[in-house]
């Protein structure tokens, strides 16, 4: 097609976009081999990471069923045996870590929503080429009704696994089974096994398409076209399943006869593997058939349930994926306007208090409420008498004061503590420390005529568990300055010359 000037017109090419998306699905597998040199805890260059990733997707796809998935531990054990074949001389611990690293990379644990993002170009209907982002997953983590995590291979992962991208599932499976039957009759069991494995993946993929429609129905009946699209899909699926079950049973019967008649061990083993794969396809088709039969009943149940469940709630905004990441790709001027608009709209309107004359006048003219003189009856508190707990008894105080009564002599603290061993040396030591800085003013106000004094002694103290500097203790007589000029009124000196 050319325009008026004779130049070719760029038209919309959907096939180009599909191939670009298909190529993007293989990028995470190539990145595993590109980044394996950055692993510090193992010499990972020996391992072929893309093959390990394909084998992991294969095991998850084979293990999962219509409404169930594969367990982490089960996949870990099966893939670890494959990893050990690539490097049998390496320890089992390294094999386990390589398996966990590949599985975590396929789940994309480093991303918030566990999705891979790859840019691709597309020409719009108006002829403008735009760069868009393709979001996809390879292995998804989901929870069952009991809350236990399980793994499922995504639609994109199944496409990567079988190597047939953007292909009609039903047509591809019919073609695969015709090819399988032809290879079996020609005796090419190795090629027949590969085709049978691809046919099984197509069976899983076809069940996944039906499963997506049923899950969407459980969430919101109005989001699924149950008037034309889904009923036609169910009718086509039922006819497809019935035909495939008949064809697969015939192939399984023929292979069972070939297995029993084979004399070579290798041929017998390959025939047995083919029988297992085809019988697994039959089992999956029968289970899919049961879900297809009950799909319309499921629609009726969900319609009745959701009719009385209220208005569907809107999906919560993902600030990281819906706002932050797109805003980082924009110029500063455009991003700031987008952020201002979001925060303005998300904060909501502010309700202001406006004065209303009709409501304000009655409030101002309302008589003041009558105040009571008393606030009410005061409850009687329940008081408990606290008993004073003395550290030292009265008898210990009497003995300690008698021991420290030193009117005519000077004693060391160490000697007094030895004598107080039978009493309480701690009380004697406390009184001696108080005597090192005596409160003479307080003693005079109380009317005491003497006070205990303590001074530093040039000796060490080590008695009754007390250590430090020893003290010299003596009792000094107190003289009131007001009566110092009247000797007749001065009390007798009962403490000697200690002043």
Coordinates of C-alpha atoms in Angstrom, one line a residue:
X1 CA 0.0 0.0 0.0
X2 CA 1.3 3.4 -1.0
X3 CA 0.2 7.0 -0.2
X4 CA -0.4 9.8 -2.6
X5 CA 3.3 10.5 -3.0
X6 CA 4.1 6.9 -3.9
X7 CA 5.8 6.1 -0.6
X8 CA 4.9 2.8 1.1
X9 CA 2.5 3.2 4.1
X10 CA 3.4 1.5 7.3
X11 CA 0.4 -0.6 8.3
X12 CA -0.5 -2.3 11.5
X13 CA 1.3 -5.6 11.7
X14 CA -0.2 -7.7 14.6
X15 CA 2.1 -10.6 13.7
X16 CA 5.2 -8.5 14.4
X17 CA 3.9 -7.6 17.8
X18 CA 3.1 -11.2 18.6
X19 CA 6.5 -12.3 17.6
X20 CA 8.1 -9.6 19.7
X21 CA 6.1 -10.7 22.7
X22 CA 7.1 -14.3 22.0
X23 CA 10.7 -13.3 21.9
X24 CA 10.3 -11.4 25.2
X25 CA 9.1 -14.6 26.9
X26 CA 12.5 -16.2 26.2
X27 CA 14.5 -13.3 27.6
X28 CA 14.4 -14.3 31.3
X29 CA 15.9 -17.7 30.3
X30 CA 18.8 -16.2 28.4
X31 CA 19.4 -13.8 31.3
X32 CA 20.0 -16.8 33.6
X33 CA 23.0 -17.8 31.6
X34 CA 24.1 -14.2 31.2
X35 CA 24.1 -13.6 35.0
X36 CA 25.4 -16.9 36.2
X37 CA 28.9 -15.5 36.3
X38 CA 27.8 -13.1 39.1
X39 CA 27.1 -16.0 41.5
X40 CA 29.7 -15.8 44.2
X41 CA 28.8 -19.0 46.2
X42 CA 29.4 -21.5 43.3
X43 CA 31.3 -21.9 40.0
X44 CA 28.1 -21.6 38.0
X45 CA 29.6 -21.4 34.6
X46 CA 29.4 -25.2 34.4
X47 CA 25.6 -25.2 34.5
X48 CA 23.4 -24.5 31.5
X49 CA 20.8 -22.4 33.3
X50 CA 18.4 -22.1 30.3
X51 CA 18.0 -25.8 30.1
X52 CA 17.5 -26.0 33.9
X53 CA 14.8 -23.3 33.6
X54 CA 13.0 -25.2 30.7
X55 CA 13.2 -28.4 32.7
X56 CA 11.7 -26.6 35.8
X57 CA 8.8 -25.2 33.7
X58 CA 8.3 -28.7 32.3
X59 CA 8.0 -30.3 35.7
X60 CA 5.7 -27.6 37.0
X61 CA 3.4 -28.0 34.0
X62 CA 3.3 -31.8 34.2
X63 CA 2.6 -31.8 37.9
X64 CA -0.1 -29.2 38.0
X65 CA -3.7 -30.1 37.3
X66 CA -6.8 -28.1 36.4
X67 CA -7.4 -26.5 39.8
X68 CA -4.2 -27.5 41.7
X69 CA -0.5 -26.8 41.3
X70 CA 2.9 -28.2 42.1
X71 CA 4.5 -28.1 45.5
X72 CA 7.8 -26.3 46.0
X73 CA 9.5 -29.3 47.7
X74 CA 8.4 -31.7 44.9
X75 CA 9.7 -29.5 42.1
X76 CA 12.9 -28.8 44.1
X77 CA 13.7 -32.5 44.4
X78 CA 12.9 -33.4 40.8
X79 CA 14.9 -30.5 39.3
X80 CA 17.8 -31.0 41.6
X81 CA 18.3 -34.5 40.2
X82 CA 18.5 -32.9 36.7
X83 CA 21.0 -30.3 37.9
X84 CA 23.2 -33.1 39.5
X85 CA 23.5 -34.6 36.0
X86 CA 25.1 -31.5 34.6
X87 CA 27.8 -31.4 37.3
X88 CA 27.9 -34.8 39.2
X89 CA 31.2 -33.9 40.8
X90 CA 29.8 -30.9 42.6
X91 CA 28.2 -31.3 46.1
X92 CA 24.5 -31.8 46.7
X93 CA 24.3 -28.6 48.6
X94 CA 25.4 -26.6 45.5
X95 CA 22.9 -28.5 43.3
X96 CA 20.1 -27.5 45.7
X97 CA 21.1 -23.8 45.7
X98 CA 21.3 -23.7 41.9
X99 CA 17.9 -25.3 41.7
X100 CA 16.4 -22.7 44.2
X101 CA 18.1 -19.8 42.4
X102 CA 16.7 -20.8 39.0
X103 CA 13.2 -21.4 40.5
X104 CA 13.3 -18.1 42.3
X105 CA 14.3 -16.3 39.1
X106 CA 11.5 -17.9 37.1
X107 CA 9.0 -16.7 39.8
X108 CA 10.8 -13.3 39.7
X109 CA 11.1 -12.9 43.4
X110 CA 13.0 -9.6 43.1
X111 CA 9.9 -7.8 41.7
X112 CA 7.0 -6.5 43.7
X113 CA 4.2 -8.0 41.6
X114 CA 6.4 -10.9 40.4
X115 CA 6.1 -9.9 36.7
X116 CA 8.6 -9.6 33.9
X117 CA 8.4 -6.5 31.8
X118 CA 9.9 -6.1 28.2
X119 CA 9.4 -3.3 25.8
X120 CA 8.1 -3.9 22.3
X121 CA 7.0 -1.6 19.5
X122 CA 3.6 -1.5 17.7
X123 CA 2.1 0.7 15.0
X124 CA -1.2 2.2 16.0
X125 CA -4.3 2.4 13.7
X126 CA -3.3 6.1 13.0
X127 CA 0.2 4.9 11.8
X128 CA 2.2 6.1 14.8
X129 CA 4.9 3.8 16.1
X130 CA 4.8 3.5 19.9
X131 CA 6.9 1.6 22.4
X132 CA 4.8 -0.3 24.9
X133 CA 5.5 -2.7 27.8
X134 CA 4.6 -6.3 27.8
X135 CA 4.0 -7.8 31.3
X136 CA 4.1 -11.6 31.7
X137 CA 4.9 -14.3 34.2
X138 CA 6.5 -17.7 33.8
X139 CA 5.8 -19.5 37.1
X140 CA 3.2 -18.1 39.5
X141 CA 2.8 -18.7 43.2
X142 CA -0.8 -19.2 44.4
X143 CA -2.5 -20.3 47.5
X144 CA -5.1 -23.1 47.9
X145 CA -8.1 -23.0 50.1
X146 CA -6.0 -24.1 53.1
X147 CA -3.6 -21.2 52.5
X148 CA -0.7 -23.4 51.3
X149 CA 1.5 -22.1 48.4
X150 CA 1.7 -24.0 45.2
X151 CA 3.2 -23.3 41.7
X152 CA 1.6 -23.0 38.3
X153 CA 3.1 -22.5 34.9
X154 CA 1.7 -19.5 33.1
X155 CA 0.3 -19.4 29.6
X156 CA 3.5 -17.7 28.4
X157 CA 5.6 -20.4 30.0
X158 CA 3.8 -23.1 28.2
X159 CA 4.3 -21.4 25.0
X160 CA 8.0 -21.1 25.7
X161 CA 8.1 -24.8 26.7
X162 CA 6.6 -26.2 23.6
X163 CA 8.2 -23.8 21.2
X164 CA 5.0 -22.9 19.4
X165 CA 4.1 -19.3 20.1
X166 CA 0.8 -17.6 19.4
X167 CA -0.8 -20.8 18.0
X168 CA -4.4 -21.9 18.2
X169 CA -4.4 -24.5 21.0
X170 CA -7.0 -26.8 19.6
X171 CA -5.6 -26.9 16.1
X172 CA -2.1 -27.5 17.4
X173 CA -3.2 -30.4 19.6
X174 CA -5.1 -32.1 16.8
X175 CA -2.1 -31.7 14.5
X176 CA 0.2 -33.1 17.2
X177 CA -2.0 -36.2 17.8
X178 CA -2.1 -36.9 14.0
X179 CA 1.6 -36.5 13.9
X180 CA 2.0 -38.7 16.9
X181 CA -0.1 -41.5 15.4
X182 CA 1.9 -41.3 12.2
X183 CA 5.2 -41.5 14.0
X184 CA 4.1 -44.4 16.1
X185 CA 2.9 -46.4 13.0
X186 CA 6.3 -45.7 11.4
X187 CA 8.1 -46.9 14.5
X188 CA 9.9 -43.6 15.3
X189 CA 9.3 -43.8 19.0
X190 CA 11.9 -41.1 19.9
X191 CA 10.2 -38.5 17.8
X192 CA 6.8 -39.8 18.9
X193 CA 7.7 -39.2 22.6
X194 CA 8.6 -35.6 21.9
X195 CA 5.3 -35.0 20.1
X196 CA 3.4 -36.7 22.9
X197 CA 5.0 -34.5 25.5
X198 CA 4.0 -31.4 23.4
X199 CA 0.5 -32.7 23.1
X200 CA 0.3 -33.1 26.9
X201 CA 1.4 -29.5 27.3
X202 CA -1.3 -28.4 24.8
X203 CA -3.8 -30.3 27.0
X204 CA -2.7 -28.4 30.1
X205 CA -2.8 -25.1 28.2
X206 CA -6.3 -25.7 26.9
X207 CA -7.5 -26.5 30.4
X208 CA -5.8 -23.3 31.6
X209 CA -7.9 -21.2 29.1
X210 CA -11.1 -22.7 30.5
X211 CA -9.9 -22.2 34.1
X212 CA -9.3 -18.5 33.5
X213 CA -12.9 -18.0 32.4
X214 CA -14.3 -19.9 35.4
X215 CA -12.1 -18.0 37.8
X216 CA -13.2 -14.7 36.3
X217 CA -16.8 -15.8 36.6
X218 CA -16.3 -16.4 40.4
X219 CA -14.9 -12.9 40.8
X220 CA -17.4 -11.0 38.7
X221 CA -20.1 -12.6 36.4
X222 CA -20.5 -9.3 34.4
X223 CA -16.8 -9.4 33.4
X224 CA -17.3 -12.6 31.3
X225 CA -19.4 -12.9 28.2
X226 CA -21.8 -15.7 29.1
X227 CA -24.2 -14.7 26.3
X228 CA -22.1 -15.8 23.3
X229 CA -18.3 -16.2 23.9
X230 CA -18.2 -18.5 26.9
X231 CA -21.1 -20.8 25.8
X232 CA -19.5 -21.2 22.3
X233 CA -16.1 -21.9 24.0
X234 CA -17.7 -24.6 26.2
X235 CA -19.4 -26.2 23.3
X236 CA -16.3 -26.3 21.2
X237 CA -14.3 -27.6 24.2
X238 CA -16.7 -30.4 24.9
X239 CA -16.6 -31.6 21.3
X240 CA -12.8 -31.3 21.3
X241 CA -12.4 -33.3 24.5
X242 CA -14.7 -36.1 23.3
X243 CA -12.8 -36.4 20.0
X244 CA -9.4 -36.2 21.7
X245 CA -10.3 -38.8 24.3
X246 CA -11.3 -41.3 21.6
X247 CA -8.2 -40.7 19.6
X248 CA -5.9 -40.8 22.6
X249 CA -7.4 -44.1 23.9
X250 CA -6.9 -45.6 20.5
X251 CA -3.2 -44.5 20.4
X252 CA -2.7 -45.7 24.0
X253 CA -4.2 -49.1 23.0
X254 CA -2.0 -49.4 20.0
X255 CA 1.1 -48.4 22.0
X256 CA 0.3 -50.9 24.7
X257 CA 0.2 -53.7 22.1
X258 CA 3.5 -52.4 20.6
X259 CA 5.0 -52.4 24.1
X260 CA 3.9 -56.0 24.8
X261 CA 5.1 -57.2 21.4
X262 CA 8.5 -55.4 21.5
X263 CA 11.5 -57.6 22.1
X264 CA 14.2 -55.0 22.4
X265 CA 14.4 -53.5 25.9
X266 CA 15.0 -50.0 24.6
X267 CA 11.9 -50.1 22.3
X268 CA 9.8 -51.6 25.0
X269 CA 10.9 -48.9 27.5
X270 CA 10.1 -46.1 25.0
X271 CA 6.7 -47.6 24.2
X272 CA 5.9 -47.8 27.9
X273 CA 6.8 -44.1 28.3
X274 CA 4.5 -43.2 25.5
X275 CA 1.7 -45.2 27.0
X276 CA 2.1 -43.3 30.3
X277 CA 2.1 -39.9 28.6
X278 CA -1.0 -40.6 26.4
X279 CA -2.9 -42.0 29.4
X280 CA -2.0 -38.9 31.4
X281 CA -3.5 -36.8 28.5
X282 CA -6.7 -39.0 28.7
X283 CA -6.9 -38.4 32.4
X284 CA -6.5 -34.7 32.0
X285 CA -9.1 -34.6 29.3
X286 CA -11.6 -36.5 31.4
X287 CA -11.1 -34.1 34.3
X288 CA -11.5 -31.1 32.0
X289 CA -14.7 -32.7 30.7
X290 CA -16.1 -32.8 34.3
X291 CA -15.4 -29.1 34.7
X292 CA -16.9 -28.3 31.4
X293 CA -20.1 -30.1 32.3
X294 CA -20.4 -28.2 35.6
X295 CA -19.4 -24.8 34.1
X296 CA -23.0 -23.7 33.5
X297 CA -24.1 -24.7 36.9
X298 CA -21.2 -22.7 38.3
X299 CA -22.4 -19.7 36.3
X300 CA -25.9 -20.0 37.8
X301 CA -24.5 -20.3 41.3
X302 CA -22.2 -17.3 41.0
X303 CA -25.0 -15.2 39.4
X304 CA -27.3 -15.9 42.3
X305 CA -24.5 -15.3 44.9
X306 CA -23.2 -12.1 43.3
X307 CA -26.7 -10.7 42.8
X308 CA -27.1 -10.2 46.5
X309 CA -23.5 -9.5 47.4
X310 CA -23.6 -5.7 46.7
X311 CA -21.7 -3.6 44.3
X312 CA -18.4 -5.0 43.2
X313 CA -15.5 -3.1 44.8
X314 CA -12.9 -1.4 42.6
X315 CA -9.5 -2.8 42.5
X316 CA -7.0 -1.2 44.8
X317 CA -4.5 1.1 43.2
X318 CA -1.0 -0.2 43.0
X319 CA 1.1 2.8 43.8
X320 CA 4.4 1.1 42.7
X321 CA 3.2 -0.4 39.4
X322 CA 0.5 2.1 38.4
X323 CA 2.0 5.4 39.5
X324 CA 5.6 5.3 40.5
X325 CA 7.1 3.2 37.7
X326 CA 5.2 5.0 34.8
X327 CA 6.0 8.4 36.4
X328 CA 9.8 7.6 36.5
X329 CA 9.7 7.1 32.7
X330 CA 8.2 10.6 32.1
X331 CA 9.9 14.0 32.0
X332 CA 10.0 16.0 35.2
X333 CA 7.4 18.5 34.1
X334 CA 4.9 15.8 33.2
X335 CA 5.6 13.6 36.2
X336 CA 5.1 16.5 38.7
X337 CA 1.7 17.3 37.2
X338 CA 0.7 13.7 37.4
X339 CA 1.8 13.4 41.0
X340 CA 0.0 16.7 41.9
X341 CA -3.2 15.4 40.3
X342 CA -3.0 12.1 42.1
X343 CA -2.5 13.6 45.6
X344 CA -5.2 16.2 44.9
X345 CA -7.8 13.6 43.9
X346 CA -6.8 11.0 46.5
X347 CA -7.1 13.4 49.4
X348 CA -10.8 14.1 48.8
X349 CA -12.8 17.2 49.3
X350 CA -12.4 19.2 52.5
X351 CA -15.8 20.0 54.2
X352 CA -15.7 23.5 55.6
X353 CA -17.9 24.7 58.5
X354 CA -20.1 27.5 57.3
X355 CA -22.0 29.7 59.8
X356 CA -25.8 29.3 59.6
X357 CA -27.8 32.2 61.0
X358 CA -30.9 30.0 61.6
X359 CA -28.8 27.7 63.7
X360 CA -26.5 30.3 65.3
X361 CA -29.3 32.6 66.8
X362 CA -31.0 29.8 68.8
X363 CA -27.7 28.7 70.3
X364 CA -26.9 32.3 71.4
X365 CA -30.4 32.8 72.9
X366 CA -30.5 29.5 74.7
X367 CA -30.6 29.9 78.5
X368 CA -27.6 28.8 80.4
X369 CA -28.0 25.4 82.0
X370 CA -28.6 25.3 85.8
X371 CA -25.6 24.4 87.6
X372 CA -25.7 22.2 90.7
X373 CA -23.9 23.3 93.8
X374 CA -22.4 19.8 94.5
X375 CA -20.9 17.5 91.9
X376 CA -22.4 14.5 93.5
X377 CA -21.7 11.9 96.2
X378 CA -18.0 11.3 96.7
X379 CA -17.3 7.6 97.0
X380 CA -15.5 6.6 100.2
X381 CA -12.0 5.3 99.3
X382 CA -10.8 2.0 100.6
X383 CA -7.6 2.7 102.5
X384 CA -5.2 0.2 103.7
X385 CA -2.8 0.8 106.6
X386 CA 0.8 0.4 105.6
X387 CA 3.0 -1.1 108.2
X388 CA 6.4 0.6 108.5
X389 CA 9.2 -1.8 107.8
X390 CA 12.3 -0.9 109.7
X391 CA 15.7 -1.9 108.5
X392 CA 17.1 -1.9 112.1
X393 CA 15.3 -2.8 115.3
X394 CA 15.1 -0.5 118.3
X395 CA 17.4 -2.8 120.3
X396 CA 20.1 -2.6 117.6
X397 CA 19.9 1.3 117.7
X398 CA 20.3 1.3 121.5
X399 CA 23.3 -1.0 121.3
X400 CA 25.0 0.9 118.5
X401 CA 24.6 4.3 120.2
X402 CA 26.0 2.8 123.4
X403 CA 29.0 1.5 121.5
X404 CA 29.6 4.8 119.8
X405 CA 29.4 6.8 123.1
X406 CA 33.1 7.7 123.4
X407 CA 33.4 10.7 125.8
X408 CA 36.9 10.1 127.1
X409 CA 38.6 8.0 124.4
X410 CA 39.3 7.8 120.7
X411 CA 38.6 4.6 118.9
X412 CA 39.2 3.3 115.4
X413 CA 36.3 2.2 113.2
X414 CA 37.9 -1.2 112.6
X415 CA 38.0 -1.9 116.4
X416 CA 34.4 -0.8 116.8
X417 CA 33.2 -3.1 113.9
X418 CA 35.0 -6.0 115.5
X419 CA 33.1 -5.4 118.7
X420 CA 29.8 -4.9 116.8
X421 CA 30.1 -8.3 115.0
X422 CA 27.5 -9.8 117.3
X423 CA 25.1 -6.7 116.9
X424 CA 25.0 -5.3 113.4
X425 CA 28.2 -3.9 111.9
X426 CA 26.4 -2.2 109.1
X427 CA 24.5 0.2 111.4
X428 CA 27.8 1.1 113.2
X429 CA 29.4 1.8 109.9
X430 CA 26.6 4.0 108.7
X431 CA 26.7 6.1 111.9
X432 CA 30.5 6.4 111.6
X433 CA 30.1 7.7 108.0
X434 CA 27.6 10.3 109.2
X435 CA 30.1 11.4 111.9
X436 CA 32.7 12.2 109.2
X437 CA 30.6 15.2 108.2
X438 CA 28.6 16.0 111.4
X439 CA 25.5 18.3 111.4
X440 CA 26.5 20.4 114.4
X441 CA 23.9 23.1 113.7
X442 CA 21.1 20.5 113.6
X443 CA 22.4 19.0 116.9
X444 CA 22.4 22.4 118.6
X445 CA 18.8 23.1 117.5
X446 CA 17.7 19.7 118.9
X447 CA 19.4 20.6 122.2
X448 CA 22.1 17.9 122.0
X449 CA 25.1 18.5 124.3
X450 CA 27.5 16.3 122.4
X451 CA 28.1 14.9 118.9
X452 CA 30.1 12.1 117.3
X453 CA 33.1 13.1 115.3
X454 CA 35.2 11.1 112.8
X455 CA 38.5 11.9 111.1
X456 CA 40.7 10.1 108.7
X457 CA 43.2 7.7 110.1
X458 CA 46.4 6.7 108.3
X459 CA 45.4 3.1 108.1
X460 CA 43.4 0.7 105.9
X461 CA 40.1 -0.7 107.0
X462 CA 39.4 -4.4 106.6
X463 CA 36.8 -5.6 109.1
X464 CA 33.5 -7.4 108.9
X465 CA 33.4 -7.1 105.1
X466 CA 34.1 -3.4 105.0
X467 CA 37.2 -2.1 103.2
X468 CA 38.7 1.3 102.6
X469 CA 40.3 4.0 104.8
X470 CA 40.0 3.6 108.6
X471 CA 38.4 6.4 110.7
X472 CA 39.2 7.7 114.2
X473 CA 36.0 8.2 116.3
X474 CA 35.4 10.3 119.4
X475 CA 32.5 12.2 121.1
X476 CA 32.8 16.0 121.4
X477 CA 30.9 18.3 123.8
X478 CA 28.8 21.0 122.2
X479 CA 28.9 24.6 123.6
X480 CA 26.1 27.1 122.6
X481 CA 27.7 30.4 121.5
X482 CA 24.9 32.3 123.2
X483 CA 25.9 30.9 126.6
X484 CA 29.7 30.8 126.1
X485 CA 30.3 34.0 128.1
X486 CA 28.4 32.7 131.2
X487 CA 30.3 29.7 132.5
X488 CA 27.8 29.2 135.3
X489 CA 25.1 28.3 132.7
X490 CA 27.5 26.1 130.7
X491 CA 26.9 22.4 131.2
X492 CA 29.6 20.4 132.8
X493 CA 32.3 19.0 130.5
X494 CA 31.6 15.3 130.6
X495 CA 33.5 14.7 127.4
X496 CA 37.0 15.8 128.5
X497 CA 39.0 18.2 126.3
X498 CA 37.5 16.9 123.0
X499 CA 36.0 19.9 121.3

